[in-house]
Coordinates of C-alpha atoms in Angstrom, one line a residue:
X23 CA 13.0 29.1 54.0
X24 CA 12.2 32.1 51.6
X25 CA 10.9 35.6 52.3
X26 CA 8.9 37.4 49.7
X27 CA 6.7 40.6 49.5
X28 CA 3.4 41.1 47.8
X29 CA 0.2 43.2 47.5
X30 CA -3.4 42.2 47.9
X31 CA -5.3 45.5 47.1
X32 CA -8.6 43.8 48.3
X33 CA -7.8 43.8 52.0
X34 CA -7.7 46.7 54.5
X35 CA -4.2 45.9 55.1
X36 CA -2.7 45.4 51.4
X37 CA 1.1 45.1 52.0
X38 CA 1.9 41.3 52.7
X39 CA 5.1 39.4 53.7
X40 CA 5.1 35.9 52.8
X41 CA 7.3 33.3 54.5
X42 CA 7.8 30.0 52.9
X43 CA 9.1 27.2 55.3
X44 CA 11.4 24.5 54.7
X45 CA 8.3 22.1 55.3
X46 CA 6.3 23.5 52.7
X47 CA 4.0 25.6 54.7
X48 CA 3.7 29.3 54.3
X49 CA 2.8 32.3 56.8
X50 CA 1.4 35.5 55.7
X51 CA 1.6 38.6 57.5
X52 CA -0.5 42.0 56.3
X53 CA 0.4 45.6 57.0
X54 CA -1.2 48.9 56.4
X55 CA 1.9 50.5 54.7
X56 CA 4.8 49.6 53.4
X57 CA 6.9 51.4 55.9
X58 CA 5.2 49.3 58.6
X59 CA 6.1 46.2 56.6
X60 CA 9.8 47.1 56.3
X61 CA 10.0 47.9 59.8
X62 CA 8.7 44.5 61.1
X63 CA 10.9 42.9 58.4
X64 CA 14.0 44.6 59.9
X65 CA 13.1 44.6 63.7
X66 CA 10.8 41.4 64.4
X67 CA 11.2 38.8 61.5
X68 CA 14.2 37.2 63.0
X69 CA 12.5 36.6 66.2
X70 CA 9.6 35.6 64.9
X71 CA 11.3 32.7 62.8
X72 CA 13.0 31.6 66.1
X73 CA 9.8 31.5 68.0
X74 CA 8.0 29.6 64.9
X75 CA 10.7 26.8 65.0
X76 CA 10.4 26.4 68.4
X77 CA 6.6 25.6 68.3
X78 CA 6.9 23.4 65.0
X79 CA 4.6 20.4 65.0
X80 CA 7.4 18.0 65.9
X81 CA 8.1 19.7 69.0
X82 CA 4.5 19.0 70.4
X83 CA 3.8 22.7 71.0
X84 CA 2.4 23.7 67.5
X85 CA 0.3 27.0 67.8
X86 CA -3.0 27.3 66.0
X87 CA -1.5 29.6 63.3
X88 CA 1.3 26.7 62.5
X89 CA -1.3 24.3 62.4
X90 CA -3.4 26.4 60.1
X91 CA -0.5 26.7 57.5
X92 CA -0.4 22.9 57.6
X93 CA -4.1 22.6 57.2
X94 CA -4.3 25.0 54.4
X95 CA -1.8 22.9 52.3
X96 CA -3.8 19.8 53.3
X97 CA -6.9 21.7 51.8
X98 CA -4.8 22.5 48.5
X99 CA -3.9 19.0 48.0
X100 CA -7.6 17.8 48.4
X101 CA -8.5 20.3 45.6
X102 CA -10.6 22.5 47.5
X103 CA -11.7 25.8 45.5
X104 CA -9.3 28.6 46.2
X105 CA -12.7 30.5 47.4
X106 CA -13.1 27.9 50.0
X107 CA -9.6 27.8 51.2
X108 CA -9.6 31.5 51.6
X109 CA -12.9 31.2 53.7
X110 CA -11.4 28.4 55.8
X111 CA -8.3 30.7 56.5
X112 CA -10.5 33.9 57.4
X113 CA -12.8 31.8 59.8
X114 CA -9.8 30.0 61.8
X115 CA -7.8 33.4 61.9
X116 CA -10.7 35.0 63.2
X117 CA -10.7 32.2 66.0
X118 CA -7.2 32.6 66.5
X119 CA -7.5 36.3 67.0
X120 CA -10.5 35.4 69.6
X121 CA -8.5 33.1 71.6
X122 CA -5.1 34.0 71.0
X123 CA -2.1 32.2 69.0
X124 CA -1.9 29.5 71.7
X125 CA -0.6 25.8 71.2
X126 CA -3.1 23.6 69.7
X127 CA -3.2 21.2 72.9
X128 CA -4.5 24.2 75.1
X129 CA -7.4 24.6 72.9
X130 CA -10.5 23.7 74.9
X131 CA -14.4 23.2 74.1
X132 CA -15.3 26.4 76.2
X133 CA -12.7 28.6 74.4
X134 CA -14.2 27.4 71.1
X135 CA -18.0 27.9 72.6
X136 CA -17.0 31.4 73.6
X137 CA -15.8 32.3 70.3
X138 CA -18.8 30.9 68.2
X139 CA -21.0 32.6 70.7
X140 CA -19.2 36.1 69.9
X141 CA -21.1 36.0 66.5
X142 CA -24.4 37.8 66.3
X143 CA -26.3 35.5 64.0
X144 CA -27.2 31.7 63.9
X145 CA -26.0 31.4 60.3
X146 CA -22.6 33.1 61.1
X147 CA -22.2 30.7 64.2
X148 CA -23.0 27.9 62.0
X149 CA -20.3 28.5 59.5
X150 CA -17.7 29.4 62.1
X151 CA -18.4 26.0 64.0
X152 CA -18.3 24.1 60.7
X153 CA -14.9 25.2 59.8
X154 CA -13.1 25.5 63.1
X155 CA -14.4 21.8 64.3
X156 CA -13.0 20.7 60.9
X157 CA -9.7 22.3 61.6
X158 CA -9.4 21.4 65.2
X159 CA -10.5 17.6 64.5
X160 CA -7.7 17.7 61.5
X161 CA -5.3 19.0 64.0
X162 CA -6.1 16.0 66.6
X163 CA -5.8 13.4 64.1
X164 CA -2.4 12.0 63.2
X165 CA -1.5 11.6 59.6
X166 CA -1.0 8.1 58.7
X167 CA 0.5 8.4 55.4
X168 CA 4.4 7.9 55.0
X169 CA 6.6 10.9 55.3
X170 CA 3.8 13.1 56.7
X171 CA 4.8 15.7 59.0
X172 CA 1.5 16.1 60.8
X173 CA 1.7 14.2 64.1
X174 CA -1.4 14.7 66.4
X175 CA -1.2 18.4 67.8
X176 CA -3.5 18.0 70.7
X177 CA -6.7 16.6 71.9
X178 CA -8.8 13.9 70.0
X179 CA -11.2 14.1 67.1
X180 CA -14.0 13.1 69.4
X181 CA -13.7 16.2 71.9
X182 CA -14.8 18.2 69.3
X183 CA -18.2 16.7 68.4
X184 CA -21.5 18.0 69.6
X185 CA -20.7 21.9 69.7
X186 CA -24.0 23.6 70.6
X187 CA -24.9 26.8 71.9
X188 CA -27.8 28.9 73.1
X189 CA -30.0 29.9 70.1
X190 CA -30.2 33.8 69.5
X191 CA -34.0 34.7 70.2
X192 CA -34.6 36.3 66.8
X193 CA -37.5 35.6 64.4
X194 CA -36.5 34.1 61.2
X195 CA -37.3 36.4 58.0
X196 CA -38.8 35.1 55.1
X197 CA -36.7 35.3 51.9
X198 CA -37.3 38.3 49.8
X199 CA -38.2 37.9 46.3
X200 CA -38.8 40.5 43.5
X201 CA -42.3 41.7 41.9
X202 CA -42.7 41.3 38.2
X203 CA -42.7 45.2 38.3
X204 CA -39.2 45.2 40.3
X205 CA -37.8 42.7 38.0
X206 CA -38.7 44.6 34.8
X207 CA -37.7 48.1 36.2
X208 CA -34.2 46.5 37.4
X209 CA -33.3 44.8 34.0
X210 CA -33.9 48.0 32.1
X211 CA -32.0 50.1 34.6
X212 CA -28.9 47.8 34.7
X213 CA -26.0 48.6 32.2
X214 CA -26.6 46.2 29.2
X215 CA -23.3 44.5 29.9
X216 CA -24.6 43.1 33.3
X217 CA -28.0 42.1 31.9
X218 CA -26.9 38.5 31.1
X219 CA -26.0 37.5 34.4
X220 CA -28.7 39.0 36.1
X221 CA -31.1 37.3 33.6
X222 CA -29.5 34.1 34.1
X223 CA -30.0 34.3 38.0
X224 CA -33.5 35.1 37.6
X225 CA -34.5 32.4 34.9
X226 CA -32.3 29.7 36.1
X227 CA -31.4 29.9 39.6
X228 CA -27.7 29.8 39.1
X229 CA -25.8 30.9 41.8
X230 CA -24.2 34.5 41.6
X231 CA -20.6 34.5 43.2
X232 CA -20.1 30.9 43.3
X233 CA -21.3 29.7 39.8
X234 CA -22.3 32.8 37.6
X235 CA -18.8 34.4 38.4
X236 CA -17.2 31.2 36.8
X237 CA -19.7 30.3 33.9
X238 CA -18.6 30.9 30.5
X239 CA -20.5 31.6 27.2
X240 CA -19.1 28.5 25.8
X241 CA -21.2 26.4 28.2
X242 CA -24.6 27.8 26.6
X243 CA -26.2 26.3 24.1
X244 CA -28.2 29.3 22.8
X245 CA -31.9 28.6 22.6
X246 CA -31.3 24.9 24.0
X247 CA -30.0 24.5 27.3
X248 CA -27.1 25.6 29.7
X249 CA -24.6 23.2 30.9
X250 CA -23.0 23.8 34.5
X251 CA -20.0 21.6 34.6
X252 CA -18.4 20.5 37.9
X253 CA -15.6 23.3 37.6
X254 CA -18.4 25.7 38.0
X255 CA -21.0 24.1 40.2
X256 CA -21.0 24.8 43.9
X257 CA -21.5 21.1 44.5
X258 CA -19.0 20.1 41.6
X259 CA -21.5 18.0 39.9
X260 CA -22.5 18.4 36.1
X261 CA -25.9 19.6 35.8
X262 CA -27.7 20.5 32.4
X263 CA -30.7 23.2 32.7
X264 CA -33.2 22.7 30.0
X265 CA -36.7 23.5 29.2
X266 CA -35.9 27.1 29.9
X267 CA -38.4 30.1 29.1
X268 CA -38.0 31.6 25.7
X269 CA -37.6 35.2 27.4
X270 CA -34.4 34.3 28.7
X271 CA -32.8 33.8 25.2
X272 CA -33.7 37.5 24.6
X273 CA -31.3 38.7 27.2
X274 CA -28.4 36.5 26.3
X275 CA -25.8 37.4 23.3
X276 CA -24.9 34.4 21.0
X277 CA -21.3 34.5 22.0
X278 CA -19.0 31.7 22.0
X279 CA -16.5 32.3 24.8
X280 CA -15.8 34.8 27.8
X281 CA -17.2 35.0 31.0
X282 CA -20.9 35.9 31.7
X283 CA -19.9 37.9 34.6
X284 CA -16.2 39.5 34.4
X285 CA -16.3 40.8 37.7
X286 CA -18.6 40.0 40.6
X287 CA -17.7 43.0 42.7
X288 CA -18.4 45.3 39.9
X289 CA -21.5 43.6 39.0
X290 CA -22.9 43.5 42.5
X291 CA -22.1 47.2 42.9
X292 CA -23.8 48.2 39.5
X293 CA -26.9 46.2 40.3
X294 CA -27.3 47.8 43.6
X295 CA -27.1 51.3 42.2
X296 CA -29.5 50.3 39.6
X297 CA -32.1 48.9 42.1
X298 CA -32.1 52.1 43.9
X299 CA -32.5 54.1 41.2
X300 CA -35.6 52.2 39.7
X301 CA -38.2 54.3 41.4
X302 CA -36.8 57.8 41.3
X303 CA -34.4 57.6 44.0
X304 CA -32.6 61.3 43.9
X305 CA -28.9 61.2 43.8
X306 CA -27.4 63.8 46.5
X307 CA -30.3 63.7 48.8
X308 CA -30.9 61.5 51.7
X309 CA -34.1 60.2 50.3
X310 CA -34.1 56.6 49.1
X311 CA -37.4 55.8 47.4
X312 CA -36.0 53.0 45.5
X313 CA -35.2 49.5 46.9
X314 CA -31.9 48.1 48.2
X315 CA -31.5 44.7 46.3
X316 CA -32.4 41.7 48.6
X317 CA -30.1 39.2 49.5
X318 CA -30.3 36.3 47.0
X319 CA -33.1 37.8 45.2
X320 CA -32.7 36.5 41.8
X321 CA -32.3 32.7 43.3
X322 CA -35.2 33.0 45.9
X323 CA -37.5 34.8 43.1
X324 CA -36.6 32.0 40.6
X325 CA -37.8 29.3 43.0
X326 CA -40.7 31.1 44.3
X327 CA -42.3 31.8 40.8
X328 CA -41.2 28.2 39.7
X329 CA -43.1 26.7 42.6
X330 CA -46.1 28.8 41.8
X331 CA -45.9 27.4 38.3
X332 CA -45.5 23.9 39.3

């Protein structure tokens, strides 16, 4: 077992403690200050280790957090992308916070249903169900490979099928798209370094966070086509985008390498500020006469205008 300290400044509680166990699993705990981390390490770490060892998978009393650590290792071995693994970890940890770090064998359909229905939107409920059901079915399924330390931890895979809930009574909103005037104003207002990424979203429909953030200029055959390899595509399948409008190439530099979008967070923040400035939003006042950039606007606009053109 090894204990190490690290920092993740993207989190509200950035000071972390990582415990690497002998079976290959890892546990991470986060604290708001270094003092909190040091105090927990001094006063509670040893008891935490004893409790964890008493609830190992082989003891038949594995807790959800122990099972999660093993599942994340399984996800890494199956070559899931780091962003997918991080999303899985966040959703299951959210479930653990809701139901408590109970033994896997104590988890029931009612507890899972209550957790899912605590979410306020249908899309969030669906995402939570998908991840948590996959996790719980994995916990219930004994590993068949030699030397695997993953016994069935409780329940059966079948007990997590057909998880349904009462639908939230809200009207589905249509996808928001940008008008030609809004696109023109936004592109001119954006800082020049962010225009290529925005243009690619508008003219090709390439996903922003999942794909544009990984796209490299070496994948762009300027004036001809764009190759989105499996390492970039959400579906992990190669696709080649051709027959693109000539106007797209006027927004793209003739570079041979380098990320199209070096920082997704900085790009989104800059785009939102540019969108709000487009129609005279006055800084320092409460008046917001500009528009706030709609969710997935570039991709939705590309699909809508592409359908209209036939």
